[in-house]
Short mmCIF file of C-alpha atoms in Angstrom, two decimals:
data_model
loop_
_atom_site.label_atom_id
_atom_site.label_comp_id
_atom_site.label_asym_id
_atom_site.label_seq_id
_atom_site.Cartn_x
_atom_site.Cartn_y
_atom_site.Cartn_z
CA UNK A 1 78.11 69.87 43.05
CA UNK A 2 77.85 67.94 45.89
CA UNK A 3 81.40 68.34 46.87
CA UNK A 4 80.87 72.56 46.62
CA UNK A 5 77.68 71.73 49.06
CA UNK A 6 79.74 69.76 51.33
CA UNK A 7 82.85 72.38 51.24
CA UNK A 8 79.96 75.22 51.82
CA UNK A 9 78.81 73.45 54.85
CA UNK A 10 82.12 72.88 56.37
CA UNK A 11 82.88 76.57 55.95
CA UNK A 12 79.69 77.74 57.60
CA UNK A 13 80.21 74.96 60.54
CA UNK A 14 83.69 76.50 61.05
CA UNK A 15 82.50 79.92 61.03
CA UNK A 16 79.55 79.24 63.20
CA UNK A 17 81.72 77.38 65.60
CA UNK A 18 84.38 80.35 65.85
CA UNK A 19 81.58 82.59 66.48
CA UNK A 20 80.19 80.63 69.15
CA UNK A 21 83.84 80.35 70.97
CA UNK A 22 84.52 84.10 70.36
CA UNK A 23 80.72 84.71 71.83
CA UNK A 24 81.14 82.64 74.79
CA UNK A 25 84.79 84.21 75.40
CA UNK A 26 83.38 87.79 74.95
CA UNK A 27 80.68 86.84 77.76
CA UNK A 28 82.90 85.79 80.23
CA UNK A 29 83.40 87.96 83.42
CA UNK A 30 85.44 88.01 86.80
CA UNK A 31 83.67 87.02 89.91
CA UNK A 32 83.37 90.53 91.70
CA UNK A 33 82.24 89.03 94.95
CA UNK A 34 84.98 86.56 95.30
CA UNK A 35 87.51 89.01 94.56
CA UNK A 36 85.95 91.10 97.23
CA UNK A 37 85.88 88.52 99.92
CA UNK A 38 89.58 87.44 99.17
CA UNK A 39 90.91 90.99 99.26
CA UNK A 40 88.94 91.20 102.95
CA UNK A 41 90.28 87.75 104.02
CA UNK A 42 93.44 88.73 103.17
CA UNK A 43 93.30 91.50 105.49
CA UNK A 44 93.35 89.74 108.36
CA UNK A 45 97.04 88.65 107.88
CA UNK A 46 99.90 90.69 109.58
CA UNK A 47 97.45 92.67 112.19
CA UNK A 48 100.16 94.13 114.78
CA UNK A 49 99.51 93.87 118.66
CA UNK A 50 98.41 97.97 118.19
CA UNK A 51 95.88 96.39 115.81
CA UNK A 52 97.16 98.10 112.85
CA UNK A 53 98.07 96.56 109.48
CA UNK A 54 101.84 95.19 109.23
CA UNK A 55 102.25 92.83 106.44
CA UNK A 56 105.60 94.11 105.64
CA UNK A 57 107.74 92.13 103.61
CA UNK A 58 109.54 89.39 105.82
CA UNK A 59 107.21 89.79 108.52
CA UNK A 60 105.44 86.77 110.30
CA UNK A 61 102.15 88.50 108.82
CA UNK A 62 104.05 88.44 105.12
CA UNK A 63 105.05 84.45 105.48
CA UNK A 64 101.49 83.70 106.67
CA UNK A 65 99.67 85.59 103.79
CA UNK A 66 102.14 83.99 101.30
CA UNK A 67 101.17 80.41 102.39
CA UNK A 68 97.75 81.23 102.47
CA UNK A 69 98.08 82.76 98.57
CA UNK A 70 100.25 80.04 97.31
CA UNK A 71 97.66 77.65 98.74
CA UNK A 72 94.98 79.44 96.80
CA UNK A 73 97.47 79.14 93.75
CA UNK A 74 97.45 75.49 94.08
CA UNK A 75 93.62 74.54 94.37
CA UNK A 76 93.61 76.64 91.29
CA UNK A 77 95.84 74.09 89.48
CA UNK A 78 98.71 76.26 88.97
CA UNK A 79 102.62 74.67 89.58
CA UNK A 80 103.73 76.66 92.30
CA UNK A 81 107.35 77.24 93.09
CA UNK A 82 109.37 79.97 95.02
CA UNK A 83 112.68 81.23 92.70
CA UNK A 84 115.75 82.30 94.40
CA UNK A 85 114.81 85.67 95.01
CA UNK A 86 112.07 84.58 96.90
CA UNK A 87 109.08 85.56 94.23
CA UNK A 88 106.28 83.36 93.94
CA UNK A 89 105.33 81.69 90.43
CA UNK A 90 102.55 79.98 89.49
CA UNK A 91 102.59 78.22 85.86
CA UNK A 92 99.51 77.16 83.82
CA UNK A 93 100.35 75.21 80.66
CA UNK A 94 99.11 76.27 77.34
CA UNK A 95 98.08 74.48 74.22
CA UNK A 96 101.69 75.47 72.50
CA UNK A 97 104.68 74.78 74.82
CA UNK A 98 106.62 76.67 72.21
CA UNK A 99 105.15 80.06 73.00
CA UNK A 100 106.23 82.54 75.71
CA UNK A 101 104.45 82.93 78.66
CA UNK A 102 101.91 85.60 79.32
CA UNK A 103 102.54 86.33 82.73
CA UNK A 104 100.66 88.82 85.34
CA UNK A 105 100.57 89.90 88.84
CA UNK A 106 101.96 92.15 91.53
CA UNK A 107 102.81 91.99 95.24
CA UNK A 108 101.15 91.10 98.62
CA UNK A 109 103.77 93.05 100.96
CA UNK A 110 102.59 96.40 102.25
CA UNK A 111 104.14 99.37 104.02
CA UNK A 112 103.71 99.67 107.74
CA UNK A 113 100.02 100.74 108.39
CA UNK A 114 99.42 100.30 104.85
CA UNK A 115 95.96 99.69 103.00
CA UNK A 116 94.34 96.41 101.71
CA UNK A 117 94.64 97.09 97.94
CA UNK A 118 97.94 98.24 96.88
CA UNK A 119 99.43 95.15 95.33
CA UNK A 120 97.00 92.89 96.80
CA UNK A 121 94.26 93.86 94.43
CA UNK A 122 96.72 93.00 91.46
CA UNK A 123 97.60 89.82 92.82
CA UNK A 124 94.41 88.26 93.68
CA UNK A 125 93.09 89.70 89.72
CA UNK A 126 95.66 87.55 88.56
CA UNK A 127 94.40 84.61 90.43
CA UNK A 128 91.00 85.45 89.58
CA UNK A 129 92.06 85.27 85.95
CA UNK A 130 93.08 81.58 86.45
CA UNK A 131 90.10 80.67 88.17
CA UNK A 132 87.99 82.20 85.46
CA UNK A 133 89.62 80.41 82.69
CA UNK A 134 89.27 76.95 84.72
CA UNK A 135 85.64 77.53 85.28
CA UNK A 136 84.80 78.24 81.41
CA UNK A 137 87.59 75.26 80.28
CA UNK A 138 89.46 77.92 78.50
CA UNK A 139 92.84 76.63 77.66
CA UNK A 140 95.27 79.38 76.41
CA UNK A 141 97.72 78.90 73.38
CA UNK A 142 100.53 80.38 75.34
CA UNK A 143 101.41 79.41 78.88
CA UNK A 144 100.25 81.50 81.71
CA UNK A 145 102.44 82.89 84.83
CA UNK A 146 101.12 84.56 88.03
CA UNK A 147 103.68 86.02 89.52
CA UNK A 148 103.99 87.33 93.00
CA UNK A 149 106.88 89.61 93.72
CA UNK A 150 108.52 90.05 97.02
CA UNK A 151 109.25 93.16 98.82
CA UNK A 152 107.86 95.50 96.19
CA UNK A 153 107.73 98.65 98.74
CA UNK A 154 111.40 98.75 99.76
CA UNK A 155 112.75 98.93 96.23
CA UNK A 156 111.14 96.59 93.67
CA UNK A 157 113.38 93.87 95.48
CA UNK A 158 111.66 90.69 93.78
CA UNK A 159 111.44 92.04 90.33
CA UNK A 160 114.65 93.74 89.94
CA UNK A 161 116.23 90.17 91.05
CA UNK A 162 114.10 88.59 88.16
CA UNK A 163 115.25 91.43 85.67
CA UNK A 164 118.93 90.86 86.96
CA UNK A 165 119.02 94.38 88.47
CA UNK A 166 119.24 93.86 92.05
CA UNK A 167 122.75 94.50 93.46
CA UNK A 168 124.44 92.04 95.66
CA UNK A 169 125.29 94.70 98.35
CA UNK A 170 121.51 95.54 98.74
CA UNK A 171 121.13 92.53 99.98
CA UNK A 172 122.61 94.13 103.69
CA UNK A 173 119.78 96.73 103.57
CA UNK A 174 116.85 96.23 106.24
CA UNK A 175 113.29 96.98 106.03
CA UNK A 176 110.93 98.03 108.33
CA UNK A 177 110.65 94.32 109.33
CA UNK A 178 114.18 94.60 110.83
CA UNK A 179 115.43 91.99 108.35
CA UNK A 180 118.17 92.49 106.11
CA UNK A 181 116.98 91.70 102.13
CA UNK A 182 119.36 88.53 102.46
CA UNK A 183 117.77 87.10 105.77
CA UNK A 184 114.30 87.99 104.64
CA UNK A 185 114.84 86.07 101.31
CA UNK A 186 115.88 83.13 103.43
CA UNK A 187 112.64 83.49 105.53
CA UNK A 188 110.17 83.31 102.65
CA UNK A 189 111.97 80.53 101.13
CA UNK A 190 114.41 81.95 98.66
CA UNK A 191 118.26 81.46 98.73
CA UNK A 192 120.06 84.77 98.25
CA UNK A 193 123.57 83.22 97.61
CA UNK A 194 122.04 81.88 94.63
CA UNK A 195 120.43 85.08 93.55
CA UNK A 196 121.72 85.47 90.09
CA UNK A 197 119.70 82.21 89.24
CA UNK A 198 116.40 84.03 89.62
CA UNK A 199 117.00 86.29 86.71
CA UNK A 200 115.37 85.83 83.53
CA UNK A 201 116.53 86.82 79.80
CA UNK A 202 115.00 89.27 78.02
CA UNK A 203 112.50 87.92 75.56
CA UNK A 204 111.44 85.17 78.36
CA UNK A 205 107.72 86.79 78.49
CA UNK A 206 105.13 87.37 75.86
CA UNK A 207 103.84 89.97 77.88
CA UNK A 208 103.81 91.12 81.39
CA UNK A 209 100.38 93.04 82.66
CA UNK A 210 99.48 94.35 85.72
CA UNK A 211 96.50 95.80 87.61
CA UNK A 212 96.90 98.71 90.22
CA UNK A 213 94.72 101.20 92.28
CA UNK A 214 95.61 104.42 90.79
CA UNK A 215 97.14 106.29 94.22
CA UNK A 216 95.64 109.80 93.28
CA UNK A 217 92.27 110.60 92.41
CA UNK A 218 92.24 111.51 88.57
CA UNK A 219 89.73 108.62 87.65
CA UNK A 220 87.58 109.54 90.30
CA UNK A 221 87.17 113.16 90.21
CA UNK A 222 86.50 112.58 86.14
CA UNK A 223 84.09 109.45 86.49
CA UNK A 224 85.97 107.05 84.34
CA UNK A 225 86.55 103.43 85.31
CA UNK A 226 90.05 102.68 84.40
CA UNK A 227 93.24 104.21 83.26
CA UNK A 228 95.51 102.53 80.48
CA UNK A 229 99.18 103.39 81.55
CA UNK A 230 101.45 104.68 78.66
CA UNK A 231 104.30 104.64 80.65
CA UNK A 232 105.79 105.13 84.36
CA UNK A 233 107.85 107.91 84.80
CA UNK A 234 111.48 108.64 84.96
CA UNK A 235 112.86 109.95 88.27
CA UNK A 236 115.75 112.57 88.91
CA UNK A 237 116.93 113.58 92.29
CA UNK A 238 119.11 116.28 93.61
CA UNK A 239 120.42 117.26 96.96
CA UNK A 240 120.61 121.07 97.24
CA UNK A 241 122.78 123.02 99.80
CA UNK A 242 121.97 126.70 100.45
CA UNK A 243 124.81 128.69 102.04
CA UNK A 244 124.25 131.98 103.73
CA UNK A 245 125.63 133.56 106.90
CA UNK A 246 124.88 132.49 110.43
CA UNK A 247 124.57 135.68 112.25
CA UNK A 248 122.72 136.82 115.65
CA UNK A 249 119.09 136.94 114.96
CA UNK A 250 118.17 140.04 117.38
CA UNK A 251 121.16 142.52 116.55
CA UNK A 252 121.90 141.88 112.57
CA UNK A 253 119.13 144.35 110.67
CA UNK A 254 117.03 142.92 108.41
CA UNK A 255 118.56 144.41 105.33
CA UNK A 256 122.26 143.17 106.25
CA UNK A 257 121.03 139.09 106.24
CA UNK A 258 122.36 136.39 104.41
CA UNK A 259 119.62 134.08 105.29
CA UNK A 260 119.78 130.89 103.59
CA UNK A 261 116.34 129.59 104.77
CA UNK A 262 115.02 132.84 102.99
CA UNK A 263 116.91 131.64 99.83
CA UNK A 264 115.69 128.25 100.33
CA UNK A 265 111.93 129.29 100.54
CA UNK A 266 112.42 131.23 97.62
CA UNK A 267 113.53 128.26 95.72
CA UNK A 268 110.86 126.12 96.95
CA UNK A 269 108.44 128.66 95.26
CA UNK A 270 110.64 128.84 92.02
CA UNK A 271 110.43 125.06 91.58
CA UNK A 272 106.70 124.85 91.83
CA UNK A 273 106.38 127.87 89.15
CA UNK A 274 108.58 126.18 86.86
CA UNK A 275 107.16 122.65 87.09
CA UNK A 276 103.89 124.26 86.55
CA UNK A 277 104.94 126.32 83.75
CA UNK A 278 105.34 123.22 81.62
CA UNK A 279 102.61 121.49 79.72
CA UNK A 280 102.02 118.00 80.84
CA UNK A 281 101.45 115.49 83.88
CA UNK A 282 105.21 116.60 85.02
CA UNK A 283 105.80 116.61 88.83
CA UNK A 284 108.52 118.51 91.18
CA UNK A 285 108.61 118.35 94.95
CA UNK A 286 110.98 119.56 97.59
CA UNK A 287 109.90 117.10 100.09
CA UNK A 288 112.91 117.43 102.50
CA UNK A 289 114.40 120.51 104.22
CA UNK A 290 116.41 121.21 107.36
CA UNK A 291 118.27 123.90 108.93
CA UNK A 292 121.42 122.31 110.88
CA UNK A 293 121.73 125.46 113.23
CA UNK A 294 117.96 124.86 114.43
CA UNK A 295 117.81 127.78 116.63
CA UNK A 296 115.40 130.71 117.42
CA UNK A 297 118.19 133.37 118.13
CA UNK A 298 120.51 132.30 115.04
CA UNK A 299 119.90 133.51 111.33
CA UNK A 300 119.95 130.25 109.25
CA UNK A 301 123.60 130.13 107.93
CA UNK A 302 122.76 126.58 105.71
CA UNK A 303 119.95 124.82 104.65
CA UNK A 304 119.66 121.37 103.41
CA UNK A 305 117.32 120.12 101.01
CA UNK A 306 116.13 117.95 98.45
CA UNK A 307 114.39 118.09 94.77
CA UNK A 308 112.72 115.34 93.00
CA UNK A 309 111.19 115.39 89.47
CA UNK A 310 109.18 113.14 87.43
CA UNK A 311 107.96 112.72 83.82
CA UNK A 312 107.93 110.15 80.98
CA UNK A 313 110.63 112.65 79.41
CA UNK A 314 113.97 112.65 80.60
CA UNK A 315 114.42 115.68 78.20
CA UNK A 316 111.79 117.48 79.84
CA UNK A 317 113.31 116.82 83.38
CA UNK A 318 116.39 118.01 82.63
CA UNK A 319 114.76 121.30 80.98
CA UNK A 320 113.00 122.04 83.86
CA UNK A 321 115.92 121.72 85.91
CA UNK A 322 117.89 124.10 83.79
CA UNK A 323 115.14 126.55 84.33
CA UNK A 324 115.34 125.72 88.14
CA UNK A 325 118.87 126.65 88.01
CA UNK A 326 118.28 129.83 86.34
CA UNK A 327 116.11 130.86 89.11
CA UNK A 328 118.43 129.81 91.87
CA UNK A 329 120.98 132.14 90.26
CA UNK A 330 118.77 135.02 90.47
CA UNK A 331 117.82 134.08 94.56
CA UNK A 332 121.80 134.07 94.95
CA UNK A 333 121.84 137.75 93.98
CA UNK A 334 118.67 138.62 95.83
CA UNK A 335 119.84 136.85 99.11
CA UNK A 336 123.75 137.23 99.05
CA UNK A 337 123.66 133.34 99.26
CA UNK A 338 125.26 130.30 97.24
CA UNK A 339 122.80 127.52 95.95
CA UNK A 340 124.77 124.16 95.31
CA UNK A 341 123.03 121.39 93.30
CA UNK A 342 124.17 117.79 93.67
CA UNK A 343 122.52 115.59 91.10
CA UNK A 344 122.41 111.77 92.71
CA UNK A 345 123.01 108.79 91.24
CA UNK A 346 119.65 107.22 91.97
CA UNK A 347 117.63 108.17 88.79
CA UNK A 348 115.06 105.47 87.19
CA UNK A 349 114.79 106.13 83.50
CA UNK A 350 111.09 106.26 81.81
CA UNK A 351 109.66 102.84 81.24
CA UNK A 352 107.04 102.87 78.28
CA UNK A 353 103.93 100.50 78.12
CA UNK A 354 104.08 98.67 74.90
CA UNK A 355 101.64 100.04 72.30
CA UNK A 356 99.69 97.01 71.19
CA UNK A 357 99.01 95.77 74.91
CA UNK A 358 97.58 99.40 75.12
CA UNK A 359 95.24 98.91 71.99
CA UNK A 360 94.33 95.43 73.43
CA UNK A 361 93.60 97.03 76.62
CA UNK A 362 91.47 99.55 75.13
CA UNK A 363 89.70 97.17 72.70
CA UNK A 364 89.02 95.00 76.01
CA UNK A 365 87.71 97.89 77.61
CA UNK A 366 85.19 99.17 74.84
CA UNK A 367 83.93 95.50 74.40
CA UNK A 368 83.15 95.15 77.90
CA UNK A 369 81.72 99.21 77.94
CA UNK A 370 84.34 100.25 80.55
CA UNK A 371 85.16 104.00 80.14
CA UNK A 372 88.94 104.62 80.02
CA UNK A 373 91.51 107.26 79.68
CA UNK A 374 95.10 107.25 79.07
CA UNK A 375 97.52 108.16 82.06
CA UNK A 376 101.20 107.65 83.27
CA UNK A 377 102.07 106.19 86.12
CA UNK A 378 103.88 108.72 88.78
CA UNK A 379 104.61 106.14 91.16
CA UNK A 380 107.10 102.93 90.77
CA UNK A 381 105.92 99.33 90.14
CA UNK A 382 107.29 95.97 89.55
CA UNK A 383 106.20 96.38 85.78
CA UNK A 384 109.07 98.95 85.14
CA UNK A 385 111.31 95.88 85.82
CA UNK A 386 109.36 93.26 83.59
CA UNK A 387 110.14 95.76 80.73
CA UNK A 388 113.46 94.14 80.78
CA UNK A 389 112.32 90.64 79.77
CA UNK A 390 109.35 91.39 77.42
CA UNK A 391 106.37 94.09 76.47
CA UNK A 392 104.51 95.64 79.29
CA UNK A 393 100.99 97.05 80.24
CA UNK A 394 99.36 98.42 83.21
CA UNK A 395 95.69 99.16 84.29
CA UNK A 396 94.89 101.38 86.91
CA UNK A 397 91.67 101.78 88.85
CA UNK A 398 90.13 104.53 90.97
CA UNK A 399 91.20 104.72 94.78
CA UNK A 400 88.95 106.49 96.89
CA UNK A 401 90.10 110.16 97.69
CA UNK A 402 93.45 109.26 96.12
CA UNK A 403 94.37 107.92 99.32
CA UNK A 404 97.23 104.94 99.44
CA UNK A 405 99.22 103.29 101.67
CA UNK A 406 96.77 103.73 104.44
CA UNK A 407 94.29 101.65 106.01
CA UNK A 408 91.81 103.85 104.46
CA UNK A 409 92.42 102.76 101.11
CA UNK A 410 89.52 101.61 99.23
CA UNK A 411 88.13 100.54 96.04
CA UNK A 412 84.63 99.48 95.67
CA UNK A 413 83.51 95.85 94.29
CA UNK A 414 82.09 97.21 90.94
CA UNK A 415 85.57 99.37 90.09
CA UNK A 416 87.80 96.16 90.79
CA UNK A 417 85.70 93.89 88.84
CA UNK A 418 85.85 96.63 86.22
CA UNK A 419 89.70 96.25 86.03
CA UNK A 420 90.01 92.75 86.37
CA UNK A 421 87.63 92.30 83.80
CA UNK A 422 89.55 94.33 81.09
CA UNK A 423 92.85 92.43 82.60
CA UNK A 424 91.09 89.16 81.79
CA UNK A 425 90.28 90.17 77.93
CA UNK A 426 93.60 91.65 77.29
CA UNK A 427 94.87 88.17 78.43
CA UNK A 428 92.70 86.51 76.00
CA UNK A 429 93.17 89.19 73.16
CA UNK A 430 97.19 88.85 73.50
CA UNK A 431 96.67 85.05 73.61
CA UNK A 432 94.86 85.41 70.10
CA UNK A 433 97.79 87.05 68.72
#
């Protein structure tokens, strides 16, 4: 009987202790004020002579910003190093060193005259997670990694290198800093000659998650706190040449013209109509168009234009393209022109977020009373490259008026905290697993 009482007491004590730990974990929150203060402080790095933000990768502002960020990482107790690709990696040990790391982070470079939240928010959110765990004396089972990728804005350079997908011939390309990727990588502490050594293997990460501003205004317009990302869209590109007959604009009757620009204009409208005829969140754009003749007294004999379509389904993209081709054939007959499509070998395939991570993010949001919806990302992110190393997930927060890549870019402190809290609790839920 005494043994039974002691056993029951032990079970109740264990359950109570677990409940207390569970409660304390549920109760923790990020420091909203600290995140906002750091975003504002970081905005001071990279202001050019014209007073514009210019923390482009490899610029002096980028170098100074990276040094500042690494100093904060070290103060937070992270073991910090720069890999051969120039990525900043901060490690925090877990209880079980045999477990794979849970990683999170983003980038701190920007486009010329860009905003203060794109990438930077995801980076400071990653650091905030570490700070909060430190303050609550929480040691996770898994090791944790904060990863700050180099040069996201000019082609996901750092994350592609980590995924083993950055080709060596890309190192000769220049970005807006004026430096090639090879030169810039050296400037920030990497070693382009040893770039393959930055690649990590499939399965190296238990998970990689990232928070980002939405870069459109769906969340804002619907009054929803966060989006749980289902995947990052695939992108397919075509160059289009419309061939007509250049002729004198003054003496050629209207009904006797082979005007390539008229045909191109009809095709632009056809693209819009076809893409809108499909159900879903797919997009299609003609973002570039040029008339080589370029004179007011010449009927355009040739037009060069682009076509880009994005969706989580490659089959849907190619189905839309087939419909656009059919419309192009009709336009050719109507305008007595020729329309030639060239499919470019620049496509990116759709990347799907891990279902279990999505569920953990939803569980986190619901436990915190934060409203959410599911969404696909129409823009590329470092996270899509990390899918080569382990399961991925993303959280979006509202971006005022949908503005991004612009100094007017803004998310409020409370909006940032909502997303950061979902990220924090997702890490804790993943760690429990």
